GROMACS .gro file of C-alpha atoms in nm:
model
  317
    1UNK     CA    1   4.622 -11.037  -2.226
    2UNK     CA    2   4.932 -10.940  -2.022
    3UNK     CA    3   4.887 -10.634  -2.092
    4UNK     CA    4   4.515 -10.640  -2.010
    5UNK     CA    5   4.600 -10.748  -1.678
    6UNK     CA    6   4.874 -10.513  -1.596
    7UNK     CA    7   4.667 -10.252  -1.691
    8UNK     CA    8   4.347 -10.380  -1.491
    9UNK     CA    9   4.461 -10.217  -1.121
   10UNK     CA   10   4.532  -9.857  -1.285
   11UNK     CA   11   4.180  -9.857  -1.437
   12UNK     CA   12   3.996  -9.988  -1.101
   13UNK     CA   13   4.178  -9.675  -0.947
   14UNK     CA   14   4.124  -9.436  -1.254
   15UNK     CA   15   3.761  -9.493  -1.178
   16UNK     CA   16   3.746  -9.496  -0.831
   17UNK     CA   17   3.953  -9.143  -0.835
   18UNK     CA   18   3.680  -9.018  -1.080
   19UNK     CA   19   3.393  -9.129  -0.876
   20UNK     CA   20   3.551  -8.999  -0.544
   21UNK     CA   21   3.550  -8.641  -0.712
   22UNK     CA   22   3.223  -8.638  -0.816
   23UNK     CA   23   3.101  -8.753  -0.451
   24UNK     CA   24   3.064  -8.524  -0.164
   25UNK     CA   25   3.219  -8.641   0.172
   26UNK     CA   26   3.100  -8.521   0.573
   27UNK     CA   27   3.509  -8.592   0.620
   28UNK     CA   28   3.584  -8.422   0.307
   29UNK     CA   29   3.852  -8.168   0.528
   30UNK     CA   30   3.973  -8.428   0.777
   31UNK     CA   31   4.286  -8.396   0.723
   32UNK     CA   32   4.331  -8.073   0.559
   33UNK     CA   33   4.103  -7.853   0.770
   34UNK     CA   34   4.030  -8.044   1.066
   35UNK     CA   35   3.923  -7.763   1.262
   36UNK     CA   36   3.653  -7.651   0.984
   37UNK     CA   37   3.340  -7.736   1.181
   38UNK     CA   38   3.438  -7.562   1.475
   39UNK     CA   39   3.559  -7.196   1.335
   40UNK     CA   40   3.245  -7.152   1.105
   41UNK     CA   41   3.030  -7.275   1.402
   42UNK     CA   42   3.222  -7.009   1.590
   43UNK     CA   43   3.210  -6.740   1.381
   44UNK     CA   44   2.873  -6.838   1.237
   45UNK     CA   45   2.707  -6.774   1.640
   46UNK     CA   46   2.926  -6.458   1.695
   47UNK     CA   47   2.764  -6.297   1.351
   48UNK     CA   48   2.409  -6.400   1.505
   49UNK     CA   49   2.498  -6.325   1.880
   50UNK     CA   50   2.556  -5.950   1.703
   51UNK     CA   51   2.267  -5.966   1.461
   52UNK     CA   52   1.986  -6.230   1.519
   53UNK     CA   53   1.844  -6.141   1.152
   54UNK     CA   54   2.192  -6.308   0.987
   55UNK     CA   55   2.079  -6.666   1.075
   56UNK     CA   56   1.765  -6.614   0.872
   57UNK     CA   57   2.041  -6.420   0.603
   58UNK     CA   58   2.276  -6.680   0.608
   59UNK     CA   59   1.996  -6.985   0.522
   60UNK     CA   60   1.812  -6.783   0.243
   61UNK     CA   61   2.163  -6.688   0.088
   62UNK     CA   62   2.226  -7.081   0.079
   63UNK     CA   63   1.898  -7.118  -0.112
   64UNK     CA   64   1.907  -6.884  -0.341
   65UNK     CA   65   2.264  -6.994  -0.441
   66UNK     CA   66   2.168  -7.349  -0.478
   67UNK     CA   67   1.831  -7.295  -0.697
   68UNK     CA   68   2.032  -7.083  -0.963
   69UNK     CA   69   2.267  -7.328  -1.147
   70UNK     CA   70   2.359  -7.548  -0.815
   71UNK     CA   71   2.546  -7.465  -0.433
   72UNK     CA   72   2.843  -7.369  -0.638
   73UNK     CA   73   2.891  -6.985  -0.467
   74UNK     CA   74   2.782  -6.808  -0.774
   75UNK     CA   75   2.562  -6.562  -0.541
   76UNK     CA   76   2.835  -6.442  -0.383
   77UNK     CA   77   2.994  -6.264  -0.693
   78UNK     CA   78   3.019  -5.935  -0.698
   79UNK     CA   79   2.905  -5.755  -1.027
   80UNK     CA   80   3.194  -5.657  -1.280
   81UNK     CA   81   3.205  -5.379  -1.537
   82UNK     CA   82   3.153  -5.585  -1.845
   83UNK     CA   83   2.925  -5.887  -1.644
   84UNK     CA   84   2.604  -5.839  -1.415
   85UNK     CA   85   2.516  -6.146  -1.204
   86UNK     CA   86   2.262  -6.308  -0.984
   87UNK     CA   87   2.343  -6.092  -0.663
   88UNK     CA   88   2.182  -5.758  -0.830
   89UNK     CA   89   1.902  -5.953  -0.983
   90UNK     CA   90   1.549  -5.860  -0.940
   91UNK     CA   91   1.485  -6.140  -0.700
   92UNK     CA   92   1.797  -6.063  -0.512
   93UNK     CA   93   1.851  -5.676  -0.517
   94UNK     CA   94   1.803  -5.478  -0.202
   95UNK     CA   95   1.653  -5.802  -0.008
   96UNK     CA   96   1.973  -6.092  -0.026
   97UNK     CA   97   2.174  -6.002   0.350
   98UNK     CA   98   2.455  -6.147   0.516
   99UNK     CA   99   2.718  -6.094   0.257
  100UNK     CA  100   2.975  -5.962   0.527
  101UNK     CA  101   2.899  -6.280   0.781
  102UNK     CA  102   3.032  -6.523   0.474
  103UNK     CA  103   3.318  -6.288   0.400
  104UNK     CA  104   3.400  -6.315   0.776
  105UNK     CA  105   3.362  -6.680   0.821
  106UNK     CA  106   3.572  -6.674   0.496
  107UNK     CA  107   3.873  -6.464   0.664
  108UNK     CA  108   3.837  -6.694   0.982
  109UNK     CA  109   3.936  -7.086   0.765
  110UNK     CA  110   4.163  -6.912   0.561
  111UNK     CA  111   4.371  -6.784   0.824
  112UNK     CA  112   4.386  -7.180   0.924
  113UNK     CA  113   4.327  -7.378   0.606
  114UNK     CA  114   4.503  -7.154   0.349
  115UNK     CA  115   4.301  -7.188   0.004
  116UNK     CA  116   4.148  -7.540   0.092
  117UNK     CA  117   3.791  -7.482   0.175
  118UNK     CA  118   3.558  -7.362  -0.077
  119UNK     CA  119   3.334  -7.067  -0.038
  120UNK     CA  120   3.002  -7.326  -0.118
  121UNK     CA  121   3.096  -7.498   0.168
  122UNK     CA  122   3.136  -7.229   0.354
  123UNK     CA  123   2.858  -7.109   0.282
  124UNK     CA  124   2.672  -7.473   0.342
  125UNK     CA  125   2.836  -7.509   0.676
  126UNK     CA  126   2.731  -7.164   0.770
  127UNK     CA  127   2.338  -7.238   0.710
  128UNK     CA  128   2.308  -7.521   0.882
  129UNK     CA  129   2.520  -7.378   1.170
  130UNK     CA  130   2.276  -7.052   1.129
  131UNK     CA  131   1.962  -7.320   1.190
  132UNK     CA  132   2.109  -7.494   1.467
  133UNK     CA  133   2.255  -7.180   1.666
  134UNK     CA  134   1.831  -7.030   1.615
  135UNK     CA  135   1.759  -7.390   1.784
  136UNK     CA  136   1.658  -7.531   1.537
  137UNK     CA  137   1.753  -7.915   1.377
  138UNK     CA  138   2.135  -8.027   1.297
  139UNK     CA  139   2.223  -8.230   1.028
  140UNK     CA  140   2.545  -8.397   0.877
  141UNK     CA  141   2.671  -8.159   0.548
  142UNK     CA  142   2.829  -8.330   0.278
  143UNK     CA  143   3.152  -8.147   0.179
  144UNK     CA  144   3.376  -8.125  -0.117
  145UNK     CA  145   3.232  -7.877  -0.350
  146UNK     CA  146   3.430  -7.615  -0.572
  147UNK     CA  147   3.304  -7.251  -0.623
  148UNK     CA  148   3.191  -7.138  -0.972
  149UNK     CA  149   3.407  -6.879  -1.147
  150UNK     CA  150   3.119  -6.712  -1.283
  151UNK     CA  151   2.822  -6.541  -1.150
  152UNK     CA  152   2.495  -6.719  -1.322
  153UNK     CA  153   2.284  -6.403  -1.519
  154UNK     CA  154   2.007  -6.216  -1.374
  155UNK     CA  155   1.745  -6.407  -1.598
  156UNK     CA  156   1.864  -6.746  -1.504
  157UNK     CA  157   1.819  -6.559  -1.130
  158UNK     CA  158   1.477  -6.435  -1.207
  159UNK     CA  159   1.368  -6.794  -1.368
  160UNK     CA  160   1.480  -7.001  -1.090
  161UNK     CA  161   1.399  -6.858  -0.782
  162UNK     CA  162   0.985  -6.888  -0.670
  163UNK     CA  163   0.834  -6.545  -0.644
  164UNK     CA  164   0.664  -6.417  -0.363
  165UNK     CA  165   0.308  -6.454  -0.542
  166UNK     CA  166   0.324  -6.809  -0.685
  167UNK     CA  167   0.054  -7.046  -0.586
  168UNK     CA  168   0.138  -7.421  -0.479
  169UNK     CA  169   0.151  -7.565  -0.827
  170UNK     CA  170   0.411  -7.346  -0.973
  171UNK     CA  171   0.592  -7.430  -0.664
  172UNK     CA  172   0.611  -7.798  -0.668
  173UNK     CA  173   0.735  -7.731  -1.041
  174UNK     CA  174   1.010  -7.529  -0.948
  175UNK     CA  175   1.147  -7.793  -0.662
  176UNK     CA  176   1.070  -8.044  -0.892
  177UNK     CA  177   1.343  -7.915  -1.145
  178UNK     CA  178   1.584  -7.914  -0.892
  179UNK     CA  179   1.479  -8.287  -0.810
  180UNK     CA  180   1.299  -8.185  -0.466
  181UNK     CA  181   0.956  -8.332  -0.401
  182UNK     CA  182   0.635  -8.141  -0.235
  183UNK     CA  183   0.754  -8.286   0.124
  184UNK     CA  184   1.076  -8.120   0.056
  185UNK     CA  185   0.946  -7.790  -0.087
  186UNK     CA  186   0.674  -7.741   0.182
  187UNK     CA  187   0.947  -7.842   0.461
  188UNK     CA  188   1.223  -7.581   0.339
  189UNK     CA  189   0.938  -7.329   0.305
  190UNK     CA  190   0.957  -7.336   0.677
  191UNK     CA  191   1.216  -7.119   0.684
  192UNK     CA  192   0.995  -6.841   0.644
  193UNK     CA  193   1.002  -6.922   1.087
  194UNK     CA  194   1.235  -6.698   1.086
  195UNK     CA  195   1.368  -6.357   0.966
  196UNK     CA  196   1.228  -6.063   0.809
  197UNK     CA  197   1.048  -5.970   0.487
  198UNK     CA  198   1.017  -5.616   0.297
  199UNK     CA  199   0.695  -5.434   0.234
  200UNK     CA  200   0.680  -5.436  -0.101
  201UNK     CA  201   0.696  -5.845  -0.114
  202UNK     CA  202   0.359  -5.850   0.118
  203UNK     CA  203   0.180  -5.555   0.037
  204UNK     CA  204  -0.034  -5.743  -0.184
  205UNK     CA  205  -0.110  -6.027   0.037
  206UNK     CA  206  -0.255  -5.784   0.314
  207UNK     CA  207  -0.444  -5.568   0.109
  208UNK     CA  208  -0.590  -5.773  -0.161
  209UNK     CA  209  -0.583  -6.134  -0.066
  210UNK     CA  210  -0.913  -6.296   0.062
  211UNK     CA  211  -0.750  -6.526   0.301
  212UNK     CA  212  -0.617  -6.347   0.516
  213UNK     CA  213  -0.700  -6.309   0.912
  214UNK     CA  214  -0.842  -5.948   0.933
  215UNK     CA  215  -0.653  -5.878   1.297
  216UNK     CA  216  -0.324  -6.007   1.133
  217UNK     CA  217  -0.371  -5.762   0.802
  218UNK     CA  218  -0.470  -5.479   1.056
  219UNK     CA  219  -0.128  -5.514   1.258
  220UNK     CA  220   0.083  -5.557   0.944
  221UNK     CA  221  -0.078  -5.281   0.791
  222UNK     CA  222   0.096  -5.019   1.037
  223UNK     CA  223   0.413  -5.103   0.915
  224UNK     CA  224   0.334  -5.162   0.567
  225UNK     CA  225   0.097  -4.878   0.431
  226UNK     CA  226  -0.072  -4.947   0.055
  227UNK     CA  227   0.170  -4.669  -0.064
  228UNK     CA  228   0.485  -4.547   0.012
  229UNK     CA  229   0.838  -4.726   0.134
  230UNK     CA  230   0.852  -5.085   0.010
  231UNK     CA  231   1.187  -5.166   0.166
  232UNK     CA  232   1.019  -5.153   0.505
  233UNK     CA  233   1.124  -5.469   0.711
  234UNK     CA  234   0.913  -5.621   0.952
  235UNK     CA  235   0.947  -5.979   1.088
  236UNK     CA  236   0.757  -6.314   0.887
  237UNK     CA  237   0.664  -6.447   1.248
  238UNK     CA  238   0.609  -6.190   1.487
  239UNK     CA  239   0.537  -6.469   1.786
  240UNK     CA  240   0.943  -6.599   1.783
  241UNK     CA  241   1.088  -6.453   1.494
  242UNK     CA  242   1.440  -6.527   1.593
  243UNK     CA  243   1.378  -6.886   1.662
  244UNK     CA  244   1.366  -7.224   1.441
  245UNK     CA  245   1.057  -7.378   1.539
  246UNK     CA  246   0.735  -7.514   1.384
  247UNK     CA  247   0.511  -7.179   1.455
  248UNK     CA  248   0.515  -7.103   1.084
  249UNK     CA  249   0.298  -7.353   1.000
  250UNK     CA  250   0.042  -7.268   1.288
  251UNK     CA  251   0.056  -6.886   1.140
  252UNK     CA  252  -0.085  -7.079   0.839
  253UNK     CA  253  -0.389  -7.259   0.980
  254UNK     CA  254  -0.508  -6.935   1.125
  255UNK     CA  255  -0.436  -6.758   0.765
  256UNK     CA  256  -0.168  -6.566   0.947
  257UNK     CA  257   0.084  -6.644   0.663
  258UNK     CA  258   0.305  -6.383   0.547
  259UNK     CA  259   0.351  -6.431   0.182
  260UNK     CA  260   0.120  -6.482  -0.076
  261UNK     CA  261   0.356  -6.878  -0.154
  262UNK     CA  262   0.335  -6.924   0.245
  263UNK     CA  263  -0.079  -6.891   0.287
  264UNK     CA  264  -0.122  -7.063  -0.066
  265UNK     CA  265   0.051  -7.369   0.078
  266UNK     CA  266  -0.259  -7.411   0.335
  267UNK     CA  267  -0.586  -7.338   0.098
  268UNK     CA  268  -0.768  -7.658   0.036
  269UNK     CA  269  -0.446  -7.757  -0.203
  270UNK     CA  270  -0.227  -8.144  -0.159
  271UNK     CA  271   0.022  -7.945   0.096
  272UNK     CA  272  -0.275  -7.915   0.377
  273UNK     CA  273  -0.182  -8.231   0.510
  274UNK     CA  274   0.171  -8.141   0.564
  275UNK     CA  275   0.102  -7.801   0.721
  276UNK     CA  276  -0.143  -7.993   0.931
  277UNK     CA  277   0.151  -8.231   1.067
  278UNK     CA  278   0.414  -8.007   1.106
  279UNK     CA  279   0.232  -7.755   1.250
  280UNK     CA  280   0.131  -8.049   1.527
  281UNK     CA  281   0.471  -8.231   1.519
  282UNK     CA  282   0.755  -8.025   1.579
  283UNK     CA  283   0.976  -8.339   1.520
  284UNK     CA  284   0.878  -8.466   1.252
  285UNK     CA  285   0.915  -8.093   1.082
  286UNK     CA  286   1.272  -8.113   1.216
  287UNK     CA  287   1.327  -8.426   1.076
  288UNK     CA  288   1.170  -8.332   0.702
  289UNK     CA  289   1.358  -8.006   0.697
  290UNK     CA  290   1.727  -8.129   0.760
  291UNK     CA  291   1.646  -8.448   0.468
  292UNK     CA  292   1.587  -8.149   0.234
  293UNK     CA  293   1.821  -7.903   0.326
  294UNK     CA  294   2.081  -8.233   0.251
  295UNK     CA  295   1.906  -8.246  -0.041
  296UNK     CA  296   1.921  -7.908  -0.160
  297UNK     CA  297   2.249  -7.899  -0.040
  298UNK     CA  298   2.357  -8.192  -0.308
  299UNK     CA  299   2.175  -7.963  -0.594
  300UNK     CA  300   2.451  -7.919  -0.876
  301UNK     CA  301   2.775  -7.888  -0.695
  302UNK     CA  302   3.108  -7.830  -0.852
  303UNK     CA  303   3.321  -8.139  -0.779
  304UNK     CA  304   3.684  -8.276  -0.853
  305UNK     CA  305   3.894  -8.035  -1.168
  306UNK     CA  306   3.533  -7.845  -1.200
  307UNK     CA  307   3.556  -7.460  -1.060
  308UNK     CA  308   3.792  -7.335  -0.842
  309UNK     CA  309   3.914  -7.261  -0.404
  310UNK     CA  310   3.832  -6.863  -0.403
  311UNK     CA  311   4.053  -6.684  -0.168
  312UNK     CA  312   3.800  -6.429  -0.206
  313UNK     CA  313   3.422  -6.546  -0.220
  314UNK     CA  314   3.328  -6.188  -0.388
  315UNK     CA  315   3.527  -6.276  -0.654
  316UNK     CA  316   3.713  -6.577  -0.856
  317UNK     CA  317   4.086  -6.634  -0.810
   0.00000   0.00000   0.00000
């Protein structure tokens, strides 16, 4: 019993310590990086003051990390001779941008928190500094992840991330496996506000779909003819392209949307309700996105002994 009891405080702390690293903190840096928030908002607006398109970059880069096997960095990898990964993946080749912004944010804490902030929260910060900088919402980032050593494969790529064609019930069951709801996934599709899309990912939708507004297929058309140069890039809203706001969902109720997934989440289906508010309610679209972007943001993350602080976020340590 003695024993019991002397032994009693080290376990309480033993388990506190272990859930503490599993748990992702806002303060995570306060002490070891306090000026975090501040250089990647710096850096984050001086890539966008250069480049509008990188806040758009920046935000689908964070997504398309976090759907294949959690926000752990593994999209940043650069391909090896003996391993491909995720960044060269079908999904991902010739159309994933702001590569360079990360690697500059990157340079920027390390040069004041030597090997102490991890690329996925880098990378975390930088989207939601990307959003706010377009004027769009703010919202508190949990902190504390570790990067993966490993790039995930170009299948798990490929069966993870929602194509450009799916209709509304194959994309509920995708967010669903990452535990997002239909709120969540038709909230985060309104990212599609802004930046740019390739030819070859809408072709389809402006030749052959049935639901689309004829003037809107006619102007798209001169930048996107039925053969020829897919990797033609033309904005997803023409009306503000470069700024976070609720005109997405408007595009939709006038079957102005871009992508084949965009339209098909206003066609008689359960997300016409949500299209409906959002595209009335700027605020409450605000509000919806930043809960699921913290969501998201919480898919998977390397906590604790798990991964590793790359000094490099194109490749592990």
């Amino acid at each position: 019993m003695a024993f019991f009891k002397s032994f009693l405080p080290f376990l309480v702390m033993l388990l506190l310590a272990c859930s503490v690293q599993g748990q992702l903190l806002p303060d995570f840096y306060k002490s070891t990086c306090p000026r975090l928030q501040r250089i990647v908002r710096s850096a984050t607006k001086q890539a966008i003051d250069k480049d509008p398109r990188m806040g758009a970059a920046v935000l689908r880069l964070f997504f398309h990390d976090c759907f294949v096997t959690g926000c752990d960095a593994s999209v940043l990898l650069d391909d090896t001779p003996t391993a491909l990964g995720e960044k060269n993946s079908p999904p991902n080749f010739n159309s994933l941008r702001g590569y360079e912004v990360i690697d500059y944010i990157k340079a920027r804490v390390e040069a004041a928190c030597p090997a102490t902030v991890s690329c996925a929260d880098i990378l975390a910060l930088a989207a939601r500094h990307s959003v706010s900088v377009l004027r769009g919402p703010r919202w508190q980032v949990p902190l504390g992840r570790r990067d993966a050593r490993t790039a995930a494969s170009q299948l798990e790529a490929g069966a993870n991330l929602p194509p450009a064609g799916m209709e509304v019930p194959g994309l509920i069951g995708i967010f669903a496996s990452k535990g997002l709801d239909a709120k969540d996934m038709v909230a985060l599709s309104g990212a599609h506000t802004i930046g740019e899309t390739r030819c070859g990912v809408y072709r389809s939708r402006i030749y052959t779909d049935n639901n689309v507004d004829p003037n809107f297929a006619a102007i798209r058309k001169n930048n996107c003819p039925p053969f020829g140069d897919d990797n033609k890039w033309t904005p997803l809203d023409l009306q503000t392209p470069t700024r976070f706001d609720n005109k997405y969902y408007s595009n939709l109720l006038g079957g102005r949307g871009m992508l084949h997934s965009d339209q098909a989440l206003y066609s008689g289906g359960p997300a016409d309700s949500l299209v409906k508010l959002y595209s009335a309610n700027n605020s409450a679209f605000f509000a919806d996105f930043a809960l699921a972007m913290t969501k998201m943001g919480n898919i998977s993350p390397l906590t604790g002994a798990n991964g590793e602080i790359r000094l490099n976020c194109r490749k592990p340590n």
